Coordinates of C-alpha atoms and ligand atoms in Angstrom, one line a residue:
X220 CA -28.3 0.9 -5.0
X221 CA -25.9 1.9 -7.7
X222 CA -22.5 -0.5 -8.0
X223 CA -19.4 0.6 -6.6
X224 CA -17.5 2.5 -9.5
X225 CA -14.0 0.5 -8.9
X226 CA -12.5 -2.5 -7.8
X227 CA -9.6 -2.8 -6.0
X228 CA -6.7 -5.4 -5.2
X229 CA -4.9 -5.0 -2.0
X230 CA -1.5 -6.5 -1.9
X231 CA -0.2 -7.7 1.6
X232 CA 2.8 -9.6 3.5
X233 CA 1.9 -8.9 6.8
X234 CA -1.0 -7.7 9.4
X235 CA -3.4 -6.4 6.8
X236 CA -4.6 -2.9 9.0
X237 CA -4.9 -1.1 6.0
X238 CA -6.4 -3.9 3.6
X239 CA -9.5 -4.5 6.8
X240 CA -9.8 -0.3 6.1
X241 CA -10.1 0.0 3.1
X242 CA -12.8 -3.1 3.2
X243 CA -14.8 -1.3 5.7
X244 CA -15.2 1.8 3.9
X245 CA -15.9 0.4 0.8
X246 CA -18.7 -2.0 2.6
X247 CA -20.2 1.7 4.1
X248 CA -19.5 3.1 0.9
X249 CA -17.5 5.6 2.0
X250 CA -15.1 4.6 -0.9
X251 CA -16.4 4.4 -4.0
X252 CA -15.0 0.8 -4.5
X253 CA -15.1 -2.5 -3.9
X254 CA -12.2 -4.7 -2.4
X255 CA -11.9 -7.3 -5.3
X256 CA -8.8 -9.5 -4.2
X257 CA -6.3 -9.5 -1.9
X258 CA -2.9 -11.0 -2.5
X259 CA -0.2 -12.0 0.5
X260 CA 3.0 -13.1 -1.3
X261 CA 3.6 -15.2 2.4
X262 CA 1.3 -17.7 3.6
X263 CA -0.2 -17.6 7.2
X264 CA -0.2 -14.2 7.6
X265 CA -3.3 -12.2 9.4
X266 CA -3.4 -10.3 6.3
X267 CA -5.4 -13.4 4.7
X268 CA -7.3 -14.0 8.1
X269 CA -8.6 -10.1 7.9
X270 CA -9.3 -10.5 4.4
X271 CA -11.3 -13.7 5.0
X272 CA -13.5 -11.8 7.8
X273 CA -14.1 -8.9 5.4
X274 CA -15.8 -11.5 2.3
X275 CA -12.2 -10.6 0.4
X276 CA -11.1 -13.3 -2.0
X277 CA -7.7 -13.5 -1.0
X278 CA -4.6 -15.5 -2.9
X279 CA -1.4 -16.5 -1.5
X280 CA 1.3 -15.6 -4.4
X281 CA 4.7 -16.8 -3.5
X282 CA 8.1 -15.9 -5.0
X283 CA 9.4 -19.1 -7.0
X284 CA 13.0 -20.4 -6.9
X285 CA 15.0 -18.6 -9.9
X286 CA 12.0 -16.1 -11.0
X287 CA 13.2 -12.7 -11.5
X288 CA 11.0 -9.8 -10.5
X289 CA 9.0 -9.4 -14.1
X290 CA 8.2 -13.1 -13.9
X291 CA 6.7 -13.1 -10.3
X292 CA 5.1 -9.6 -11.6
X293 CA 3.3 -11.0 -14.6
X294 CA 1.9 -14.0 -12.5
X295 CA 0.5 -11.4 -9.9
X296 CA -1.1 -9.1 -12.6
X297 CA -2.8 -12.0 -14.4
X298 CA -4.9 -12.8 -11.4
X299 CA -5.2 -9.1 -10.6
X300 CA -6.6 -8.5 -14.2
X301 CA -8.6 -11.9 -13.7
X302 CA -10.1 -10.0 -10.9
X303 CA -10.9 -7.2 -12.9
X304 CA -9.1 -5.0 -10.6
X305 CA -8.8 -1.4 -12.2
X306 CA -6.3 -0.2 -8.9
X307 CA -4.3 -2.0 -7.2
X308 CA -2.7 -1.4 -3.2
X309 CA 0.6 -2.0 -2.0
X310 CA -0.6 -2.0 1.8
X311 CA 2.4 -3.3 3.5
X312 CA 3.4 -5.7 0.3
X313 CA 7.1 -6.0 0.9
X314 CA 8.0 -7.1 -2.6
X315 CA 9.5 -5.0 -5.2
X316 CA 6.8 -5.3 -8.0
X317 CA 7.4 -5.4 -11.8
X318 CA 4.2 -3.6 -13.1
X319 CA 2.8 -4.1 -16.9
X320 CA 1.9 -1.9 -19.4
X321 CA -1.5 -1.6 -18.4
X322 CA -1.0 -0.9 -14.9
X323 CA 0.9 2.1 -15.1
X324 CA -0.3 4.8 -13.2
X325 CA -3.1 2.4 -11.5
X326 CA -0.5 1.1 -8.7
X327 CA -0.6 3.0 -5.2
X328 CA 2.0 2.7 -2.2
X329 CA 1.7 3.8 1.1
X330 CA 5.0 4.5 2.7
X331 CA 5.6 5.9 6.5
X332 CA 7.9 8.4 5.8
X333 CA 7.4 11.8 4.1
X334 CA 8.9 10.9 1.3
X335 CA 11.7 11.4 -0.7
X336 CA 13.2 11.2 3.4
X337 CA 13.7 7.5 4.5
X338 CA 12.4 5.4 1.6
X339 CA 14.0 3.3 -0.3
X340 CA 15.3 -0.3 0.1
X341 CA 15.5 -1.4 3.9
X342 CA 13.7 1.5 4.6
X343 CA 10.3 -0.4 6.0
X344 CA 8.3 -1.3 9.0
X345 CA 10.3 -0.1 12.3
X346 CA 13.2 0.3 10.6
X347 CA 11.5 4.0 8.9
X348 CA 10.5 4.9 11.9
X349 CA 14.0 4.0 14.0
X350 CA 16.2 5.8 11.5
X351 CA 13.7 9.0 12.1
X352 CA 14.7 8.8 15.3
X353 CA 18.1 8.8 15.5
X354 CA 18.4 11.5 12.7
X355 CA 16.6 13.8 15.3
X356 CA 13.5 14.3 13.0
X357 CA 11.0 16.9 15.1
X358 CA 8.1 15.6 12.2
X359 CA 6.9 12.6 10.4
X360 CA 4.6 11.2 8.4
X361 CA 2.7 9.5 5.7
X362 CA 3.2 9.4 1.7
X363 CA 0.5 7.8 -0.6
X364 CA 2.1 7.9 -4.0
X365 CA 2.0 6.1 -7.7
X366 CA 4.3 3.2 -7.8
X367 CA 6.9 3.3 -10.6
X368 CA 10.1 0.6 -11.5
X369 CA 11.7 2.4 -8.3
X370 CA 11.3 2.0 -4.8
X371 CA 9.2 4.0 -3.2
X372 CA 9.9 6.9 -5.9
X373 CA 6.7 7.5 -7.8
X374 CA 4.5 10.8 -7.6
X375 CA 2.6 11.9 -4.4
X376 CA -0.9 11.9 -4.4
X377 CA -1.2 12.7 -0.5
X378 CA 1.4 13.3 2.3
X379 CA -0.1 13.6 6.0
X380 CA 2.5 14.6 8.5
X381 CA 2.6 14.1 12.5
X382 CA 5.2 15.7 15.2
X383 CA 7.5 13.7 17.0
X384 CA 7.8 13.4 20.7
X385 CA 10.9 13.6 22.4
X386 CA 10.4 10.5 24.4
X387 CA 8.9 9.0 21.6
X388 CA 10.4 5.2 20.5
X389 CA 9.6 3.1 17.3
X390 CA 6.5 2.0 18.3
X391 CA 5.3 5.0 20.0
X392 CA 5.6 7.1 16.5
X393 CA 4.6 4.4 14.5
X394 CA 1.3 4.6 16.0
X395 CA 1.2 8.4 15.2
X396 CA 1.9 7.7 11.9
X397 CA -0.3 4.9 11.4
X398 CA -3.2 7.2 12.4
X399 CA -2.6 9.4 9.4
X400 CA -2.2 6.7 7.4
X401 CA -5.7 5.9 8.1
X402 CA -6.9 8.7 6.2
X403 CA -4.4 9.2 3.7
X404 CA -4.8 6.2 2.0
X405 CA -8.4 7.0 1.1
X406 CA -7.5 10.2 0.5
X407 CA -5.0 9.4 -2.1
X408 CA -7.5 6.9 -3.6
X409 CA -10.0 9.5 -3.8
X410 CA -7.5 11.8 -5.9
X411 CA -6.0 9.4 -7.9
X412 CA -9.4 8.3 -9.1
X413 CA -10.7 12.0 -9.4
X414 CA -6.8 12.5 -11.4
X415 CA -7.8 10.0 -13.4
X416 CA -11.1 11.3 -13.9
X417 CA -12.9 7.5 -13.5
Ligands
LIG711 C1 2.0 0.5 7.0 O1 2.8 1.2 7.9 C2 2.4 1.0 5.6 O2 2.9 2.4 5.6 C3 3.5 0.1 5.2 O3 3.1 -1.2 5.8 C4 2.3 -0.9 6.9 C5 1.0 -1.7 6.8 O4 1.2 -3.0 6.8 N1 3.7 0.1 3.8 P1 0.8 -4.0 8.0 O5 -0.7 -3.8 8.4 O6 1.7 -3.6 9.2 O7 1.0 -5.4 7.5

């Protein structure tokens, strides 16, 4: 059995759907990778409990009284690196991230919008799929895309799109969208590594 090419940190605050995926398809190896660490910036959340079940090392990383973004960044991407992570996940990490040097172009976010529509700060959670609503949108979707110092601005590696319903609500089209998710975020993976060329 040959070793799975790359090792990944997931980065959580919440639930963790996407952190137990990407777990399970690296344990079938249907990703070429290996879940190496996951980090919650909140304690107690499922997120850890998932990542616990899966055989996931997983770290709670808090914000600190007074530390700007870069300091709470350089904290997190020591214990990444420690982890010898050569991606790393934003898979519902609600925390605008400072990212070093040598994690440029190695940081992935998935949003549930088609981006550039509804991103942005405040644009999370229900509140994406709310404002799609009300602006009448007959299609949504997914974006996986690179991370840069703006929120969620960076370049698209995948974009998966779903239709609206008319008697859709939040949840209802959160679901949908959640479903594509599912297989854009390997999919982007897949073509960031294949981008990269490791
Ligand atoms: C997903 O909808 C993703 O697009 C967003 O956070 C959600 C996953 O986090 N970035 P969780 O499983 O709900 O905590």
């Amino acid at each position: 059995m040959t070793t799975p090419g790359h090792r990944v940190a997931v980065l959580v605050s919440g639930t963790g759907r996407h952190l137990e995926t990407l777990a399970r398809l690296c344990a079938s190896g249907e990703l070429d990778a290996r879940v190496v660490l996951c980090v919650s910036n909140r304690p107690g959340v499922l997120a850890l409990e998932r990542a616990a079940a899966a055989g996931v090392p997983s770290l709670v990383l808090a914000g600190e009284r007074g530390e700007d973004e870069r300091g709470y960044g350089e904290r997190l991407f020591e214990a990444v690196r420690a982890a010898g992570a050569d991606t790393v996940v934003l898979a519902g990490f609600l925390k605008k991230l400072w990212i070093p040097q040598d994690y440029q172009g190695r940081v992935v976010n998935i949003h549930p919008s088609l981006l550039p529509a509804f991103g942005g700060k405040g644009y999370y959670g229900h509140h994406v799929h709310a404002a799609v609503l009300a602006r009448g949108c007959q299609v949504s979707g997914c974006t996986v895309h690179l991370v840069d110092e703006v929120y969620d601005n960076g370049p698209i590696l995948v974009q998966r799109w779903c239709p609206v319903e008319p008697s859709d609500d939040a949840d209802a089209l959160a679901a949908r969208v959640f479903a594509e998710e599912l297989v854009a975020l390997p999919e982007g993976l897949r073509r960031l590594w294949a981008q990269r060329g490791d």
